[in-house]
PDB file of C-alpha atoms in Angstrom:
ATOM      1  CA  MET Z   5      -3.111 -17.209  11.531  1.00 65.00           C
ATOM      2  CA  GLU Z   6      -7.280 -17.688  11.158  1.00 75.00           C
ATOM      3  CA  ASN Z   7      -7.478 -16.454  14.838  1.00 81.00           C
ATOM      4  CA  ASN Z   8      -5.443 -13.552  14.796  1.00 79.00           C
ATOM      5  CA  TRP Z   9      -6.871 -11.861  11.968  1.00 71.00           C
ATOM      6  CA  ASP Z  10     -10.093  -9.783  11.664  1.00 77.00           C
ATOM      7  CA  TRP Z  11     -11.971 -11.113   8.936  1.00 81.00           C
ATOM      8  CA  ASP Z  12     -14.660  -8.400   8.906  1.00 87.00           C
ATOM      9  CA  LYS Z  13     -12.001  -5.596   8.152  1.00 87.00           C
ATOM     10  CA  LYS Z  14     -11.223  -5.933   4.262  1.00 91.00           C
ATOM     11  CA  TYR Z  15      -8.116  -4.791   2.501  1.00 95.00           C
ATOM     12  CA  PRO Z  16      -6.686  -4.134  -0.709  1.00 97.00           C
ATOM     13  CA  VAL Z  17      -4.817  -7.045  -2.429  1.00 97.00           C
ATOM     14  CA  ILE Z  18      -2.146  -6.807  -4.681  1.00 98.00           C
ATOM     15  CA  SER Z  19      -1.835 -10.575  -6.754  1.00 96.00           C
ATOM     16  CA  ILE Z  20       1.435 -11.434  -8.547  1.00 96.00           C
ATOM     17  CA  SER Z  21       1.751 -14.768 -10.081  1.00 95.00           C
ATOM     18  CA  PHE Z  22       4.743 -16.000 -11.966  1.00 93.00           C
ATOM     19  CA  GLY Z  23       3.151 -19.168 -12.622  1.00 88.00           C
ATOM     20  CA  SER Z  24       1.808 -18.822 -15.943  1.00 84.00           C
ATOM     21  CA  GLY Z  25       4.237 -19.391 -18.928  1.00 83.00           C
ATOM     22  CA  ALA Z  26       7.917 -19.935 -18.985  1.00 86.00           C
ATOM     23  CA  VAL Z  27      10.422 -16.836 -19.035  1.00 90.00           C
ATOM     24  CA  ARG Z  28      12.715 -17.263 -21.719  1.00 92.00           C
ATOM     25  CA  ASN Z  29      15.096 -13.970 -20.898  1.00 93.00           C
ATOM     26  CA  LEU Z  30      15.616 -11.277 -19.009  1.00 94.00           C
ATOM     27  CA  ASP Z  31      13.400  -8.828 -21.130  1.00 95.00           C
ATOM     28  CA  GLU Z  32      10.805 -11.277 -21.032  1.00 95.00           C
ATOM     29  CA  LEU Z  33      10.902 -11.145 -17.409  1.00 95.00           C
ATOM     30  CA  LYS Z  34      11.063  -7.558 -17.186  1.00 95.00           C
ATOM     31  CA  ALA Z  35       7.927  -7.521 -19.490  1.00 95.00           C
ATOM     32  CA  ILE Z  36       5.894  -9.740 -17.256  1.00 95.00           C
ATOM     33  CA  GLU Z  37       6.447  -7.907 -14.093  1.00 95.00           C
ATOM     34  CA  LYS Z  38       5.248  -4.319 -16.018  1.00 96.00           C
ATOM     35  CA  GLU Z  39       2.340  -6.468 -16.997  1.00 96.00           C
ATOM     36  CA  LEU Z  40       1.510  -7.626 -13.385  1.00 96.00           C
ATOM     37  CA  LEU Z  41       1.978  -4.311 -12.539  1.00 97.00           C
ATOM     38  CA  GLU Z  42      -0.460  -2.789 -14.881  1.00 97.00           C
ATOM     39  CA  ARG Z  43      -3.227  -5.552 -14.377  1.00 97.00           C
ATOM     40  CA  ASN Z  44      -3.140  -4.489 -10.732  1.00 98.00           C
ATOM     41  CA  SER Z  45      -2.989  -0.709 -11.329  1.00 98.00           C
ATOM     42  CA  ARG Z  46      -6.281  -1.272 -13.699  1.00 97.00           C
ATOM     43  CA  GLU Z  47      -7.987  -3.189 -11.345  1.00 97.00           C
ATOM     44  CA  TYR Z  48      -7.602  -0.337  -8.874  1.00 97.00           C
ATOM     45  CA  GLY Z  49      -8.031   2.707 -10.858  1.00 97.00           C
ATOM     46  CA  VAL Z  50      -4.800   4.308 -10.151  1.00 97.00           C
ATOM     47  CA  GLN Z  51      -2.300   5.219 -12.762  1.00 97.00           C
ATOM     48  CA  LEU Z  52       1.449   4.534 -13.082  1.00 96.00           C
ATOM     49  CA  GLU Z  53       3.709   7.253 -13.858  1.00 96.00           C
ATOM     50  CA  PHE Z  54       7.125   5.928 -13.010  1.00 96.00           C
ATOM     51  CA  GLU Z  55       9.330   4.098 -15.489  1.00 95.00           C
ATOM     52  CA  THR Z  56      11.135   1.660 -13.450  1.00 96.00           C
ATOM     53  CA  ILE Z  57       9.552  -1.460 -12.834  1.00 96.00           C
ATOM     54  CA  THR Z  58      10.818  -0.869  -9.290  1.00 96.00           C
ATOM     55  CA  GLY Z  59       9.528   2.695  -9.273  1.00 97.00           C
ATOM     56  CA  ARG Z  60       6.032   1.725 -10.358  1.00 97.00           C
ATOM     57  CA  PHE Z  61       5.625  -1.387  -8.031  1.00 98.00           C
ATOM     58  CA  PHE Z  62       6.461   1.209  -5.186  1.00 98.00           C
ATOM     59  CA  GLU Z  63       4.134   3.601  -6.831  1.00 98.00           C
ATOM     60  CA  LEU Z  64       0.967   0.900  -7.010  1.00 98.00           C
ATOM     61  CA  ILE Z  65       1.398  -0.022  -3.271  1.00 98.00           C
ATOM     62  CA  GLN Z  66       1.562   3.568  -2.059  1.00 98.00           C
ATOM     63  CA  LYS Z  67      -1.192   4.938  -4.517  1.00 98.00           C
ATOM     64  CA  ILE Z  68      -3.583   1.936  -3.571  1.00 98.00           C
ATOM     65  CA  TYR Z  69      -2.959   2.465   0.279  1.00 98.00           C
ATOM     66  CA  GLU Z  70      -3.865   6.497  -0.281  1.00 98.00           C
ATOM     67  CA  LYS Z  71      -6.700   5.612  -2.446  1.00 97.00           C
ATOM     68  CA  TYR Z  72      -8.290   2.998   0.271  1.00 97.00           C
ATOM     69  CA  ASN Z  73      -6.927   4.575   3.228  1.00 97.00           C
ATOM     70  CA  ALA Z  74      -5.857   1.308   4.079  1.00 97.00           C
ATOM     71  CA  PRO Z  75      -2.837  -1.067   4.405  1.00 97.00           C
ATOM     72  CA  VAL Z  76      -2.143  -3.118   1.324  1.00 98.00           C
ATOM     73  CA  VAL Z  77      -1.958  -6.689   1.434  1.00 97.00           C
ATOM     74  CA  VAL Z  78       0.754  -8.121  -1.621  1.00 97.00           C
ATOM     75  CA  LEU Z  79       0.497 -12.065  -2.417  1.00 96.00           C
ATOM     76  CA  VAL Z  80       2.974 -13.382  -4.718  1.00 95.00           C
ATOM     77  CA  ASP Z  81       2.893 -16.563  -6.126  1.00 94.00           C
ATOM     78  CA  GLU Z  82       5.760 -18.774  -7.480  1.00 92.00           C
ATOM     79  CA  TYR Z  83       8.322 -15.886  -6.696  1.00 91.00           C
ATOM     80  CA  ASP Z  84      10.780 -18.282  -7.945  1.00 90.00           C
ATOM     81  CA  LYS Z  85       9.752 -19.675 -11.199  1.00 92.00           C
ATOM     82  CA  PRO Z  86      11.115 -17.303 -13.269  1.00 91.00           C
ATOM     83  CA  LEU Z  87      14.822 -18.421 -11.865  1.00 90.00           C
ATOM     84  CA  LEU Z  88      13.656 -21.963 -12.249  1.00 89.00           C
ATOM     85  CA  ASP Z  89      12.563 -21.670 -15.829  1.00 90.00           C
ATOM     86  CA  ARG Z  90      16.614 -21.089 -16.440  1.00 89.00           C
ATOM     87  CA  ILE Z  91      18.031 -22.517 -13.800  1.00 89.00           C
ATOM     88  CA  ILE Z  92      20.501 -24.656 -15.840  1.00 92.00           C
ATOM     89  CA  GLU Z  93      21.795 -21.677 -17.917  1.00 92.00           C
ATOM     90  CA  LYS Z  94      23.575 -20.076 -15.185  1.00 91.00           C
ATOM     91  CA  ASP Z  95      24.657 -16.583 -16.206  1.00 94.00           C
ATOM     92  CA  LEU Z  96      21.057 -15.969 -17.645  1.00 93.00           C
ATOM     93  CA  ALA Z  97      19.895 -17.324 -14.362  1.00 91.00           C
ATOM     94  CA  MET Z  98      21.943 -15.057 -12.479  1.00 93.00           C
ATOM     95  CA  GLU Z  99      20.740 -12.092 -14.419  1.00 94.00           C
ATOM     96  CA  ILE Z 100      17.238 -13.301 -13.258  1.00 93.00           C
ATOM     97  CA  ARG Z 101      17.987 -13.485 -10.133  1.00 92.00           C
ATOM     98  CA  GLU Z 102      19.114 -10.022  -9.818  1.00 94.00           C
ATOM     99  CA  GLU Z 103      16.071  -8.835 -11.783  1.00 94.00           C
ATOM    100  CA  LEU Z 104      13.727 -10.558  -8.839  1.00 93.00           C
ATOM    101  CA  LYS Z 105      15.793  -9.461  -6.372  1.00 93.00           C
ATOM    102  CA  ASN Z 106      15.348  -5.984  -7.693  1.00 94.00           C
ATOM    103  CA  PHE Z 107      11.545  -6.242  -7.880  1.00 95.00           C
ATOM    104  CA  TYR Z 108      11.300  -7.897  -4.334  1.00 94.00           C
ATOM    105  CA  SER Z 109      13.157  -5.473  -2.595  1.00 94.00           C
ATOM    106  CA  VAL Z 110      10.508  -2.560  -2.979  1.00 96.00           C
ATOM    107  CA  ILE Z 111       8.215  -4.894  -0.520  1.00 95.00           C
ATOM    108  CA  LYS Z 112      11.042  -4.100   2.003  1.00 93.00           C
ATOM    109  CA  GLU Z 113      10.898  -0.308   1.151  1.00 94.00           C
ATOM    110  CA  ALA Z 114       7.233  -0.231   0.942  1.00 97.00           C
ATOM    111  CA  ASP Z 115       6.691  -1.654   4.948  1.00 96.00           C
ATOM    112  CA  GLN Z 116       4.914   1.625   6.233  1.00 97.00           C
ATOM    113  CA  TYR Z 117       2.083   0.872   3.551  1.00 98.00           C
ATOM    114  CA  LEU Z 118       1.477  -2.736   3.870  1.00 98.00           C
ATOM    115  CA  LYS Z 119      -0.564  -4.969   6.037  1.00 96.00           C
ATOM    116  CA  PHE Z 120       0.218  -8.302   5.035  1.00 93.00           C
ATOM    117  CA  VAL Z 121       2.902  -9.982   2.621  1.00 94.00           C
ATOM    118  CA  PHE Z 122       2.240 -13.554   1.744  1.00 93.00           C
ATOM    119  CA  ILE Z 123       5.141 -15.267  -1.187  1.00 90.00           C
ATOM    120  CA  THR Z 124       5.063 -18.777  -2.189  1.00 90.00           C
ATOM    121  CA  GLY Z 125       7.526 -20.655  -4.019  1.00 86.00           C
ATOM    122  CA  VAL Z 126       8.487 -24.292  -5.546  1.00 77.00           C
ATOM    123  CA  SER Z 127      12.024 -24.304  -4.038  1.00 71.00           C
ATOM    124  CA  LYS Z 128      13.869 -24.118  -0.935  1.00 65.00           C
ATOM    125  CA  PHE Z 129      16.740 -21.819  -1.909  1.00 55.00           C
ATOM    126  CA  SER Z 130      18.651 -20.916   1.174  1.00 51.00           C
ATOM    127  CA  LYS Z 131      21.568 -18.825  -0.408  1.00 51.00           C
ATOM    128  CA  VAL Z 132      20.060 -17.371  -3.542  1.00 52.00           C
ATOM    129  CA  SER Z 133      19.456 -13.929  -1.868  1.00 55.00           C
ATOM    130  CA  LEU Z 134      16.205 -12.966  -3.928  1.00 54.00           C
ATOM    131  CA  PHE Z 135      14.953 -10.929  -1.182  1.00 53.00           C
ATOM    132  CA  SER Z 136      18.066  -9.048   0.415  1.00 54.00           C
ATOM    133  CA  GLY Z 137      21.124  -7.935  -0.741  1.00 51.00           C
TER     134      GLY Z 137
END
């Protein structure tokens, strides 16, 4: 990747990490998602108006793109940790999976505003379907 990147050009970066703390329930996950988006919106000085998590995530990407007239980089660290926190509780794990799938679906929808997306996790899930229906 190093040889294929223009290191002189800077892009705005949305950084999302689920690494700290443990997700105990679905409401807590939604609150964490909202806090992560708010932190990024404050950093870039953009006001989010939509109510839903997906609406706010898309709006964040779009407004940063428009403000800086540049495509946005999205970095997601430990994308699967909320699911792993409750993997033994099957019903709750399924609800968390659906919420994460909903959250990450924005990345595909916002493709026209994105330069690069890098997602890391700690698991090898081949049949969890976090990124697509």
